[in-house]
XYZ file of C-alpha atoms in Angstrom:
428
model
C -167.445 -5.143 2.131
C -163.837 -6.318 2.108
C -160.905 -3.952 1.641
C -157.617 -5.797 1.915
C -154.290 -4.275 2.898
C -150.950 -5.343 4.337
C -149.426 -4.801 7.757
C -145.629 -5.037 7.518
C -143.812 -5.329 10.833
C -140.311 -3.959 10.339
C -139.528 -4.618 14.010
C -139.851 -8.342 13.299
C -138.391 -8.495 9.771
C -134.985 -10.217 9.624
C -134.258 -9.396 5.974
C -134.209 -13.027 4.870
C -135.836 -12.350 1.448
C -138.113 -15.368 1.843
C -141.034 -13.187 0.716
C -139.170 -12.186 -2.438
C -138.315 -15.783 -3.307
C -141.821 -17.048 -2.542
C -143.326 -14.329 -4.724
C -141.012 -15.160 -7.614
C -141.863 -18.840 -7.312
C -145.610 -18.272 -7.007
C -145.857 -15.983 -10.040
C -142.875 -17.089 -12.167
C -141.386 -13.601 -11.862
C -138.303 -13.397 -14.144
C -134.866 -12.493 -12.889
C -134.130 -8.766 -12.857
C -137.629 -7.674 -11.827
C -139.528 -8.009 -8.558
C -143.063 -7.773 -7.250
C -141.795 -7.563 -3.688
C -138.328 -6.900 -2.329
C -136.559 -6.029 0.916
C -134.806 -2.691 1.296
C -131.845 -2.387 3.676
C -130.763 0.861 5.276
C -128.103 1.579 7.882
C -128.374 4.382 10.440
C -125.967 5.869 12.939
C -122.192 6.164 12.971
C -119.614 3.595 13.988
C -119.713 1.928 16.447
C -123.423 2.696 17.014
C -124.784 1.457 13.688
C -128.117 -0.250 13.084
C -129.513 -2.020 10.038
C -133.215 -1.772 9.229
C -135.310 -3.847 6.824
C -138.475 -2.796 5.014
C -140.520 -4.858 2.576
C -141.443 -2.915 -0.568
C -144.329 -3.673 -2.923
C -147.512 -2.347 -4.512
C -149.564 -0.394 -1.976
C -152.978 -1.246 -3.514
C -153.969 2.390 -3.086
C -157.586 3.414 -2.609
C -156.907 6.266 -5.074
C -154.518 4.398 -7.331
C -152.922 6.689 -9.949
C -151.898 3.650 -11.995
C -155.552 2.794 -12.560
C -156.413 6.349 -13.571
C -153.662 6.596 -16.167
C -154.018 3.080 -17.611
C -155.534 3.599 -21.073
C -157.039 0.121 -21.474
C -158.270 -0.833 -17.992
C -155.510 -3.413 -17.717
C -155.222 -2.318 -14.084
C -158.497 -2.615 -12.231
C -160.024 -2.778 -8.759
C -161.011 -6.252 -7.603
C -164.088 -6.610 -5.357
C -161.828 -7.122 -2.318
C -160.096 -3.761 -2.855
C -156.954 -5.195 -4.432
C -155.494 -3.443 -7.487
C -155.134 -6.330 -9.939
C -154.045 -6.481 -13.579
C -155.102 -8.218 -16.778
C -152.262 -9.046 -19.158
C -154.726 -9.445 -22.018
C -155.553 -5.722 -22.012
C -152.062 -4.300 -21.465
C -150.400 -2.498 -24.393
C -147.108 -1.946 -22.561
C -147.301 1.860 -22.637
C -145.498 2.108 -19.244
C -147.727 4.979 -18.138
C -148.602 3.111 -14.943
C -144.900 2.825 -14.089
C -144.589 6.604 -14.175
C -147.818 7.044 -12.231
C -146.813 4.780 -9.338
C -145.063 6.711 -6.522
C -143.717 3.423 -5.161
C -141.921 2.036 -8.245
C -143.961 -1.116 -7.738
C -144.766 -1.846 -11.393
C -142.424 -3.430 -13.911
C -142.513 -4.726 -17.471
C -142.412 -8.508 -17.492
C -139.704 -9.370 -20.045
C -141.459 -12.653 -20.812
C -144.822 -11.112 -21.729
C -143.941 -7.451 -22.429
C -146.821 -6.384 -20.215
C -146.977 -4.501 -16.918
C -147.015 -6.697 -13.807
C -146.938 -6.063 -10.063
C -148.026 -7.515 -6.738
C -151.660 -8.575 -7.062
C -152.034 -9.733 -3.445
C -151.939 -13.344 -4.708
C -155.591 -12.805 -5.550
C -155.848 -16.288 -7.028
C -155.048 -17.601 -3.542
C -157.283 -15.119 -1.728
C -160.258 -16.178 -3.853
C -159.972 -19.778 -2.606
C -159.443 -18.845 1.028
C -155.629 -18.966 1.140
C -153.228 -16.251 2.232
C -150.603 -14.693 -0.087
C -147.440 -16.733 -0.510
C -145.299 -14.068 1.175
C -147.485 -14.222 4.290
C -147.257 -18.007 4.468
C -143.486 -18.173 4.032
C -142.405 -15.352 6.384
C -140.612 -17.078 9.296
C -141.332 -14.292 11.804
C -144.888 -13.372 10.772
C -143.749 -9.894 9.730
C -146.310 -9.770 6.891
C -150.000 -9.860 7.746
C -153.165 -9.429 5.720
C -155.598 -6.854 7.091
C -159.254 -6.390 6.217
C -159.442 -2.640 6.657
C -163.252 -2.661 6.581
C -163.374 -5.055 9.545
C -162.407 -3.216 12.760
C -162.221 -6.539 14.613
C -159.682 -8.088 12.246
C -156.454 -8.747 14.221
C -154.169 -6.837 11.842
C -156.675 -3.996 11.506
C -156.746 -3.621 15.284
C -152.951 -3.307 15.309
C -153.109 -0.630 12.589
C -155.656 1.320 14.602
C -153.824 0.910 17.904
C -150.117 1.203 17.131
C -148.002 3.893 15.533
C -147.887 2.901 11.864
C -146.631 4.720 8.778
C -147.251 4.647 5.040
C -145.032 5.551 2.119
C -145.448 8.871 0.290
C -148.634 10.019 2.050
C -148.194 13.434 0.414
C -149.162 11.913 -2.947
C -152.752 11.473 -1.762
C -153.003 7.892 -3.023
C -154.324 6.480 0.281
C -151.992 3.464 0.298
C -153.086 0.266 2.054
C -149.647 -1.033 3.076
C -148.901 -0.045 6.665
C -145.478 -0.235 8.323
C -145.040 -0.821 12.033
C -141.658 -0.060 13.546
C -140.105 1.112 10.279
C -137.364 3.713 10.406
C -138.717 6.731 8.520
C -135.512 6.870 6.508
C -136.388 3.519 4.936
C -139.732 4.855 3.698
C -138.512 8.232 2.416
C -135.853 7.869 -0.309
C -134.703 11.460 0.197
C -133.530 10.669 3.709
C -130.914 8.136 2.689
C -127.740 8.258 0.665
C -126.814 5.415 -1.649
C -123.487 4.008 -0.453
C -120.724 5.059 -2.852
C -118.604 2.027 -1.979
C -121.059 -0.441 -3.458
C -124.218 -2.046 -2.124
C -124.888 -5.604 -1.059
C -125.604 -7.656 -4.198
C -126.522 -4.580 -6.207
C -125.036 -1.803 -8.294
C -124.199 1.596 -6.886
C -126.319 4.514 -8.060
C -124.376 7.638 -7.072
C -126.906 9.942 -8.709
C -129.521 9.070 -6.084
C -130.899 12.395 -4.775
C -130.023 13.079 -1.165
C -130.731 15.894 1.262
C -128.327 16.720 4.088
C -128.824 14.247 6.906
C -128.927 16.968 9.514
C -132.075 18.500 8.041
C -134.028 15.415 9.066
C -132.011 14.501 12.115
C -131.017 11.108 10.723
C -127.865 9.621 9.318
C -128.736 6.784 6.971
C -127.614 5.100 3.803
C -129.295 2.552 1.586
C -127.201 -0.587 1.400
C -129.585 -2.720 -0.641
C -132.548 -1.999 -2.864
C -133.651 -2.811 -6.393
C -132.953 -0.713 -9.476
C -135.780 1.013 -11.334
C -134.797 2.295 -14.738
C -136.273 5.196 -16.683
C -139.279 4.120 -18.717
C -140.121 6.932 -21.166
C -136.901 7.848 -22.914
C -135.788 8.989 -26.373
C -138.966 8.012 -28.243
C -141.163 10.056 -25.923
C -138.695 12.950 -26.063
C -138.825 12.751 -29.860
C -142.619 12.666 -29.873
C -142.710 15.913 -27.906
C -140.698 17.543 -30.698
C -142.570 16.057 -33.671
C -146.026 16.891 -32.390
C -144.873 20.400 -31.449
C -143.795 20.969 -35.050
C -147.038 19.522 -36.430
C -149.217 21.562 -34.092
C -147.122 24.703 -34.391
C -147.007 24.892 -38.172
C -150.797 24.602 -38.412
C -151.257 27.151 -35.630
C -149.101 29.630 -37.560
C -151.008 28.802 -40.743
C -154.243 29.582 -38.892
C -152.695 32.870 -37.766
C -151.898 33.762 -41.375
C -155.502 32.998 -42.319
C -156.674 35.396 -39.619
C -154.275 37.981 -41.085
C -156.113 37.675 -44.409
C -153.854 35.265 -46.315
C -156.268 32.339 -46.789
C -155.849 32.697 -50.560
C -152.109 31.913 -50.452
C -152.421 28.405 -51.832
C -148.864 27.127 -51.378
C -147.721 28.876 -48.199
C -151.023 28.490 -46.344
C -153.278 25.954 -48.045
C -151.003 23.115 -49.200
C -147.499 23.013 -47.728
C -148.330 23.521 -44.007
C -150.736 20.539 -43.819
C -148.182 18.405 -45.669
C -145.483 19.326 -43.156
C -147.905 18.806 -40.273
C -149.009 15.461 -41.693
C -145.434 14.204 -41.986
C -144.566 15.140 -38.413
C -147.904 13.903 -37.125
C -147.159 10.583 -38.807
C -143.756 10.499 -37.131
C -145.500 11.202 -33.837
C -147.694 8.156 -34.315
C -144.737 5.985 -35.294
C -142.801 7.021 -32.182
C -145.771 6.431 -29.898
C -146.504 2.973 -31.286
C -142.814 2.034 -31.337
C -142.533 2.910 -27.645
C -145.215 0.368 -26.739
C -144.033 -2.991 -25.455
C -147.043 -4.489 -27.257
C -147.210 -2.364 -30.433
C -149.608 -4.797 -32.087
C -152.226 -3.811 -29.526
C -152.126 -0.054 -30.180
C -155.743 -0.155 -31.374
C -156.817 -1.097 -27.831
C -156.648 2.648 -27.130
C -159.798 2.941 -29.228
C -161.489 -0.412 -28.689
C -160.823 -0.761 -24.943
C -160.026 2.818 -24.020
C -160.597 4.375 -20.602
C -161.666 8.011 -20.764
C -160.027 8.652 -17.410
C -156.613 8.309 -19.054
C -155.074 11.210 -20.936
C -153.404 8.695 -23.225
C -156.841 7.913 -24.643
C -157.948 11.543 -24.702
C -154.684 12.443 -26.407
C -155.189 9.763 -29.045
C -158.563 11.231 -29.996
C -157.142 14.766 -30.000
C -154.389 13.630 -32.372
C -156.932 11.938 -34.644
C -159.142 15.023 -34.668
C -156.173 17.214 -35.497
C -155.108 14.813 -38.259
C -158.607 14.888 -39.762
C -158.750 18.697 -39.774
C -155.266 18.874 -41.274
C -156.306 16.473 -44.036
C -159.432 18.453 -44.901
C -157.370 21.677 -44.837
C -154.962 20.149 -47.356
C -157.799 19.051 -49.653
C -159.321 22.531 -49.483
C -155.962 24.148 -50.152
C -155.274 21.804 -53.049
C -158.644 22.717 -54.544
C -157.848 26.406 -54.098
C -160.848 26.897 -51.810
C -159.934 29.744 -49.493
C -163.396 29.497 -47.937
C -162.719 25.989 -46.617
C -159.396 27.105 -45.170
C -161.046 30.104 -43.493
C -163.729 27.909 -41.905
C -161.118 25.444 -40.634
C -158.737 28.044 -39.193
C -160.291 28.336 -35.727
C -161.051 24.627 -35.054
C -157.616 23.693 -36.376
C -155.967 26.185 -34.035
C -157.942 24.727 -31.118
C -156.936 21.156 -31.960
C -153.355 22.280 -32.556
C -153.300 23.684 -29.023
C -154.795 20.435 -27.752
C -152.198 18.399 -29.620
C -149.377 20.451 -28.187
C -150.730 20.719 -24.665
C -152.506 17.480 -23.738
C -149.206 15.929 -22.654
C -149.150 18.316 -19.690
C -152.289 16.616 -18.364
C -150.840 13.184 -19.143
C -147.679 14.007 -17.216
C -149.880 15.411 -14.467
C -151.269 11.905 -13.989
C -147.733 10.590 -13.431
C -147.752 10.858 -9.634
C -144.445 9.025 -9.454
C -142.628 11.859 -11.223
C -142.773 14.894 -8.960
C -140.765 17.138 -11.285
C -143.440 16.699 -13.963
C -146.128 18.058 -11.629
C -145.559 21.699 -12.518
C -148.359 24.074 -13.573
C -145.895 25.650 -15.992
C -145.750 22.561 -18.204
C -148.878 23.404 -20.212
C -147.780 26.944 -21.160
C -144.292 25.588 -21.854
C -145.634 23.023 -24.326
C -147.803 25.652 -26.023
C -144.866 28.057 -26.285
C -142.720 25.210 -27.619
C -145.272 24.511 -30.359
C -145.511 28.179 -31.353
C -141.720 28.410 -31.512
C -141.407 25.185 -33.518
C -144.151 26.216 -35.934
C -142.715 29.679 -36.539
C -139.232 28.201 -36.976
C -140.599 25.747 -39.550
C -142.268 28.595 -41.412
C -138.978 30.513 -41.377
C -137.344 27.559 -43.118
C -140.219 27.437 -45.609
C -139.573 31.124 -46.324
C -136.253 30.133 -47.890
C -138.040 28.120 -50.592
C -141.263 30.099 -51.120
C -142.821 33.467 -50.471
C -144.346 33.357 -47.004
C -146.891 36.146 -46.448
C -146.411 38.357 -43.403
C -142.937 36.887 -42.924
C -142.138 39.628 -40.442
C -145.115 38.596 -38.291
C -143.918 34.981 -38.431
C -140.469 36.011 -37.253
C -141.935 37.996 -34.376
C -144.081 34.992 -33.500
C -140.890 32.943 -33.259
C -139.267 35.567 -31.045
C -142.370 35.728 -28.867
C -142.507 31.946 -28.443
C -138.815 31.746 -27.654
C -139.091 34.586 -25.147
C -142.057 32.905 -23.473
C -140.088 29.662 -23.143
C -137.126 31.510 -21.638
C -139.403 33.285 -19.158
C -141.074 30.011 -18.162
C -137.725 28.285 -17.656
C -136.494 31.196 -15.549
C -139.673 31.079 -13.470
C -139.308 27.334 -12.913
C -135.655 27.605 -11.931
C -136.348 30.515 -9.597
C -139.276 28.724 -7.962
C -137.337 25.480 -7.459
C -134.404 27.278 -5.847
C -136.513 29.025 -3.203
């Protein structure tokens, strides 16, 4: 067996960026994005100041969260242990970018697909070393076969004091740093300089903890920018699917309260409203893809390990039940509506809540890893559905309107309690 990793010697690194340039040349990496880059930090106070260099890249983790979340197997494990990618399968969903704790994945602006360091696997396969290893003037980058205890770099890893980035994420990274200042590996230990960085923009919002709590004084003077990936479209999708799921959940509640015979307020209008917002959900999701023409890969090349794929099937199941509910309501068949009430409520809960499991796969976003997210999404859907029914009550007679209003109050109260719990927990 072969299990390749990198040994990066920060004691030897001179910060020349030869590895970055060689990587760009080898893979035609466009300007503005990087597969590998050198991070500069400065420690100490004048006149005792030191500058430290650390090479940053994909860690080719043994338990790679990017592979787990990828919905189309565009990221896969090569036989030599390298995490490689296949542009032909990528739909540009950017889930892997949120899953990576190392910000090592980017969208290639030339192909609109996710790219990253692939260990120069095309060179490895013909017996050559990666371009960054060849070009480094001080031999600060070495390839290690971690399954071979006699490999020179593997012996160094086993003998010397080495460190990895973000070990708390449980990804088992295979990039090992020798001689690296811990502040260069932990972004919370450094402050971004507010007087500008070398060849880069200042990011004053960079989170920082007091230096004294870690016993170091450090600031980042050069690194690369990594922009937010899921923005307004994903935020909008959370709202639209909450409305779609919530209105059908409230309709199911009214059926359980004995109002299945209310054709307009229960049988016809709710599935129409849900269908419209479910359609908007689909539009937002497809529009957020960098390769929207490949959206069907979720079904034809889907990986069941990814909650993007599971979520797609949940949405389709919910859409099918909503459609049948509408047909039954249109035909005035209260029996059909009664039969569909329970499964529709279950799929409505799945539609509202599956995103919590999707966000749970995003190991690179620690603030999304809260157990309160699932109940928050469910409470959000109940609130949105009851609010939608309250608006419907202006135009038609909604049965048990008082119960609907109390459902809204209950959902809103649950959301407030969950927010208070989260804030209290994060402040302790």
